[in-house]
Short mmCIF file of C-alpha atoms in Angstrom, two decimals:
data_model
loop_
_atom_site.label_atom_id
_atom_site.label_comp_id
_atom_site.label_asym_id
_atom_site.label_seq_id
_atom_site.Cartn_x
_atom_site.Cartn_y
_atom_site.Cartn_z
CA UNK A 1 50.84 -6.63 -5.10
CA UNK A 2 49.77 -5.75 -1.58
CA UNK A 3 48.66 -2.28 -2.75
CA UNK A 4 46.36 -3.63 -5.46
CA UNK A 5 44.97 -6.24 -3.10
CA UNK A 6 44.22 -3.51 -0.56
CA UNK A 7 42.34 -1.37 -3.06
CA UNK A 8 40.37 -4.40 -4.15
CA UNK A 9 39.31 -4.98 -0.56
CA UNK A 10 38.39 -1.33 -0.23
CA UNK A 11 36.24 -1.48 -3.40
CA UNK A 12 34.52 -4.60 -2.06
CA UNK A 13 33.91 -2.84 1.24
CA UNK A 14 32.24 0.14 -0.45
CA UNK A 15 30.08 -2.12 -2.59
CA UNK A 16 28.81 -3.88 0.52
CA UNK A 17 28.22 -0.55 2.27
CA UNK A 18 26.15 0.93 -0.53
CA UNK A 19 24.03 -2.02 -1.57
CA UNK A 20 20.46 -1.16 -0.46
CA UNK A 21 19.12 -3.54 2.15
CA UNK A 22 15.54 -4.21 3.20
CA UNK A 23 16.14 -1.95 6.20
CA UNK A 24 17.09 0.98 3.94
CA UNK A 25 13.91 0.72 1.88
CA UNK A 26 10.62 2.42 2.69
CA UNK A 27 8.30 -0.13 4.28
CA UNK A 28 4.81 -0.54 2.84
CA UNK A 29 2.11 -2.76 4.35
CA UNK A 30 -0.74 -4.11 2.18
CA UNK A 31 -3.36 -5.91 4.31
CA UNK A 32 -5.66 -8.34 2.47
CA UNK A 33 -8.68 -10.46 3.34
CA UNK A 34 -10.77 -13.09 1.59
CA UNK A 35 -12.60 -11.22 -1.25
CA UNK A 36 -10.12 -8.33 -1.44
CA UNK A 37 -9.79 -7.11 -5.04
CA UNK A 38 -6.86 -8.75 -6.85
CA UNK A 39 -6.24 -6.16 -9.59
CA UNK A 40 -5.93 -3.43 -6.96
CA UNK A 41 -3.70 -5.57 -4.74
CA UNK A 42 -1.39 -6.37 -7.65
CA UNK A 43 -1.21 -2.74 -8.82
CA UNK A 44 -0.33 -1.53 -5.32
CA UNK A 45 2.35 -4.15 -4.65
CA UNK A 46 3.89 -4.04 -8.16
CA UNK A 47 4.04 -0.24 -8.47
CA UNK A 48 5.51 0.35 -5.02
CA UNK A 49 8.08 -2.42 -5.51
CA UNK A 50 9.13 -0.73 -8.78
CA UNK A 51 9.58 2.50 -6.83
CA UNK A 52 12.00 0.73 -4.48
CA UNK A 53 9.77 0.03 -1.48
CA UNK A 54 9.82 -3.18 0.55
CA UNK A 55 6.19 -4.35 0.33
CA UNK A 56 4.69 -6.75 2.88
CA UNK A 57 1.33 -8.38 2.12
CA UNK A 58 -0.43 -9.36 5.36
CA UNK A 59 -3.47 -11.60 5.80
CA UNK A 60 -6.13 -10.50 8.30
CA UNK A 61 -7.66 -14.00 8.50
CA UNK A 62 -8.37 -14.77 12.16
CA UNK A 63 -6.57 -18.09 12.30
CA UNK A 64 -3.38 -16.58 10.83
CA UNK A 65 -3.93 -18.50 7.58
CA UNK A 66 -1.81 -16.98 4.82
CA UNK A 67 -3.65 -18.22 1.72
CA UNK A 68 -6.29 -15.67 0.78
CA UNK A 69 -8.94 -16.18 -1.91
CA UNK A 70 -9.48 -12.86 -3.67
CA UNK A 71 -12.76 -11.43 -5.00
CA UNK A 72 -12.54 -13.15 -8.42
CA UNK A 73 -11.06 -16.41 -7.17
CA UNK A 74 -7.32 -15.71 -7.50
CA UNK A 75 -5.47 -17.26 -4.57
CA UNK A 76 -2.66 -15.19 -3.03
CA UNK A 77 -0.21 -16.35 -0.38
CA UNK A 78 0.41 -13.49 2.05
CA UNK A 79 3.86 -12.88 3.55
CA UNK A 80 2.58 -12.96 7.13
CA UNK A 81 -0.43 -12.44 9.36
CA UNK A 82 -1.45 -8.93 10.45
CA UNK A 83 -0.57 -9.62 14.11
CA UNK A 84 3.08 -10.03 13.07
CA UNK A 85 3.11 -6.45 11.73
CA UNK A 86 2.23 -4.50 14.87
CA UNK A 87 5.74 -3.96 16.23
CA UNK A 88 7.08 -2.53 12.97
CA UNK A 89 7.04 1.05 11.72
CA UNK A 90 5.36 1.46 8.31
CA UNK A 91 5.96 4.31 5.86
CA UNK A 92 2.60 3.52 4.24
CA UNK A 93 -0.37 1.25 4.93
CA UNK A 94 -2.39 0.67 1.75
CA UNK A 95 -5.77 -1.08 1.53
CA UNK A 96 -7.18 -2.67 -1.63
CA UNK A 97 -10.96 -2.71 -2.03
CA UNK A 98 -13.29 -5.54 -3.01
CA UNK A 99 -16.42 -6.66 -1.18
CA UNK A 100 -16.87 -8.16 1.29
CA UNK A 101 -13.09 -7.99 1.63
CA UNK A 102 -13.24 -4.34 2.69
CA UNK A 103 -15.67 -5.26 5.50
CA UNK A 104 -13.24 -7.92 6.72
CA UNK A 105 -10.44 -5.32 6.77
CA UNK A 106 -12.75 -2.92 8.65
CA UNK A 107 -13.64 -5.54 11.27
CA UNK A 108 -10.08 -6.62 12.07
CA UNK A 109 -9.25 -4.97 15.42
CA UNK A 110 -5.48 -5.15 14.95
CA UNK A 111 -5.64 -3.43 11.57
CA UNK A 112 -8.10 -0.80 12.85
CA UNK A 113 -5.70 0.10 15.66
CA UNK A 114 -2.74 0.22 13.25
CA UNK A 115 -4.60 2.48 10.79
CA UNK A 116 -5.56 4.95 13.53
CA UNK A 117 -1.98 5.07 14.84
CA UNK A 118 -0.58 5.45 11.32
CA UNK A 119 -2.89 8.38 10.54
CA UNK A 120 -2.29 10.02 13.94
CA UNK A 121 1.43 10.06 13.08
CA UNK A 122 0.64 11.76 9.74
CA UNK A 123 2.08 8.81 7.84
CA UNK A 124 0.68 7.64 4.49
CA UNK A 125 -2.66 5.90 5.02
CA UNK A 126 -4.30 4.89 1.74
CA UNK A 127 -7.34 2.98 0.46
CA UNK A 128 -8.98 2.31 -2.89
CA UNK A 129 -12.41 1.25 -4.23
CA UNK A 130 -14.81 0.23 -1.41
CA UNK A 131 -12.23 0.65 1.36
CA UNK A 132 -12.30 4.47 1.78
CA UNK A 133 -16.07 4.28 2.39
CA UNK A 134 -16.19 0.98 4.27
CA UNK A 135 -12.96 1.15 6.31
CA UNK A 136 -11.90 4.80 6.56
CA UNK A 137 -15.39 6.18 7.27
CA UNK A 138 -15.97 3.55 9.98
CA UNK A 139 -12.74 4.46 11.78
CA UNK A 140 -12.90 8.26 11.40
CA UNK A 141 -10.02 8.42 8.91
CA UNK A 142 -11.64 10.30 6.03
CA UNK A 143 -10.08 13.66 5.12
CA UNK A 144 -12.01 16.65 3.74
CA UNK A 145 -11.52 15.47 0.15
CA UNK A 146 -11.62 11.80 -0.83
CA UNK A 147 -12.93 9.38 -3.43
CA UNK A 148 -14.03 5.75 -3.63
CA UNK A 149 -15.87 3.37 -5.96
CA UNK A 150 -18.79 5.48 -7.32
CA UNK A 151 -21.57 3.31 -5.94
CA UNK A 152 -24.32 5.38 -4.22
CA UNK A 153 -24.16 3.27 -1.04
CA UNK A 154 -20.44 4.07 -0.74
CA UNK A 155 -20.73 7.72 -1.77
CA UNK A 156 -23.27 8.45 0.95
CA UNK A 157 -20.63 7.44 3.53
CA UNK A 158 -18.19 9.98 2.02
CA UNK A 159 -19.29 13.60 2.68
CA UNK A 160 -16.29 15.00 0.78
CA UNK A 161 -16.63 12.59 -2.17
CA UNK A 162 -15.07 13.70 -5.46
CA UNK A 163 -15.14 12.07 -8.91
CA UNK A 164 -11.36 12.29 -9.39
CA UNK A 165 -9.56 8.99 -10.06
CA UNK A 166 -7.33 9.43 -7.03
CA UNK A 167 -7.01 12.14 -4.37
CA UNK A 168 -4.21 13.01 -1.97
CA UNK A 169 -5.38 15.08 1.00
CA UNK A 170 -2.40 15.44 3.32
CA UNK A 171 -1.22 11.96 4.27
CA UNK A 172 -4.52 10.28 3.25
CA UNK A 173 -4.70 8.94 -0.32
CA UNK A 174 -7.86 7.45 -1.83
CA UNK A 175 -8.73 5.96 -5.23
CA UNK A 176 -11.76 4.76 -7.17
CA UNK A 177 -11.35 1.18 -8.35
CA UNK A 178 -9.61 -1.51 -10.42
CA UNK A 179 -9.26 0.64 -13.55
CA UNK A 180 -7.72 3.55 -11.63
CA UNK A 181 -5.54 1.55 -9.26
CA UNK A 182 -2.31 2.20 -11.16
CA UNK A 183 -2.94 5.94 -10.79
CA UNK A 184 -3.78 5.39 -7.10
CA UNK A 185 -0.53 3.47 -6.55
CA UNK A 186 1.45 6.11 -8.47
CA UNK A 187 -0.04 8.81 -6.22
CA UNK A 188 1.41 6.91 -3.25
CA UNK A 189 4.78 6.77 -5.06
CA UNK A 190 4.53 10.54 -5.60
CA UNK A 191 3.91 11.10 -1.88
CA UNK A 192 6.76 8.80 -0.77
CA UNK A 193 9.36 9.41 -3.50
CA UNK A 194 8.35 12.59 -5.34
CA UNK A 195 6.56 13.38 -8.60
CA UNK A 196 9.52 12.72 -10.96
CA UNK A 197 9.81 9.14 -9.67
CA UNK A 198 6.06 8.58 -10.11
CA UNK A 199 6.21 9.92 -13.67
CA UNK A 200 9.26 7.77 -14.47
CA UNK A 201 7.49 4.60 -13.31
CA UNK A 202 4.26 5.57 -15.09
CA UNK A 203 6.16 5.97 -18.37
CA UNK A 204 7.88 2.61 -17.92
CA UNK A 205 4.47 0.97 -17.37
CA UNK A 206 2.97 2.76 -20.41
CA UNK A 207 0.45 4.65 -18.31
CA UNK A 208 0.08 8.12 -16.82
CA UNK A 209 -0.10 9.67 -13.36
CA UNK A 210 -3.31 11.34 -12.21
#
C-alpha cells in the first residue's frame, strides 16, 4: 500500500509542477482610454488569451478609474490603472485605436515612457487603427514600414505607410482598423509564439492570418 500511495503523491507533485501559472505565461499589456475602439480591444485580448498569454487591460484615466467608455458606448472594466503596470516586464504592449481614445493614450506620460522603454528593448510594441499615426509617430516609434487607418490625416503622419492589413517590421507591429484587427492580433501571436500557432488559432476562429 505504501508504494502505491507514494506513486500517487509523486503523480500529484508532477501535476502541480507542470500546470502553467500566470508567471509562466507571456505577459501582454493592453492600455485603453475613454473612446478606445472596442472591436479592436476585444480582438487583441481574445486572440492573445487563446494563444496562451496573460493579458492585462489597463486604464489610462487620470484618476485611476477603471471603468472606461469605449468609442461606441460599450463600457469595459479595466484590470488596473496604467501606473500599476510600470514595475512589471511586458512581452508585448498593444494599443487599440479609436478617436479620441488614441490621443488620450498618446498624452498619458506613464504610457509614453513605457512604450519608449519597450521599443528600446526590442520587445513587441504594437498599435492598430489611429494609434500608429497618433501615438507611435508622436513618440518616435514608427519603423520604416507601417500601416494605420487609411484616413489622409493619419497617412500623412506615416512616411512609410503601406496598404497592407497588418505589418510586422522588427518588433513593431501595426494594423489598419476594426475589420483587420483579428489579423493584427494574429500577427502578434506569430511574433510571440510562431506562425504555426497563429495559423492554428486563425483556423479555430474561422479566419485567416495576413
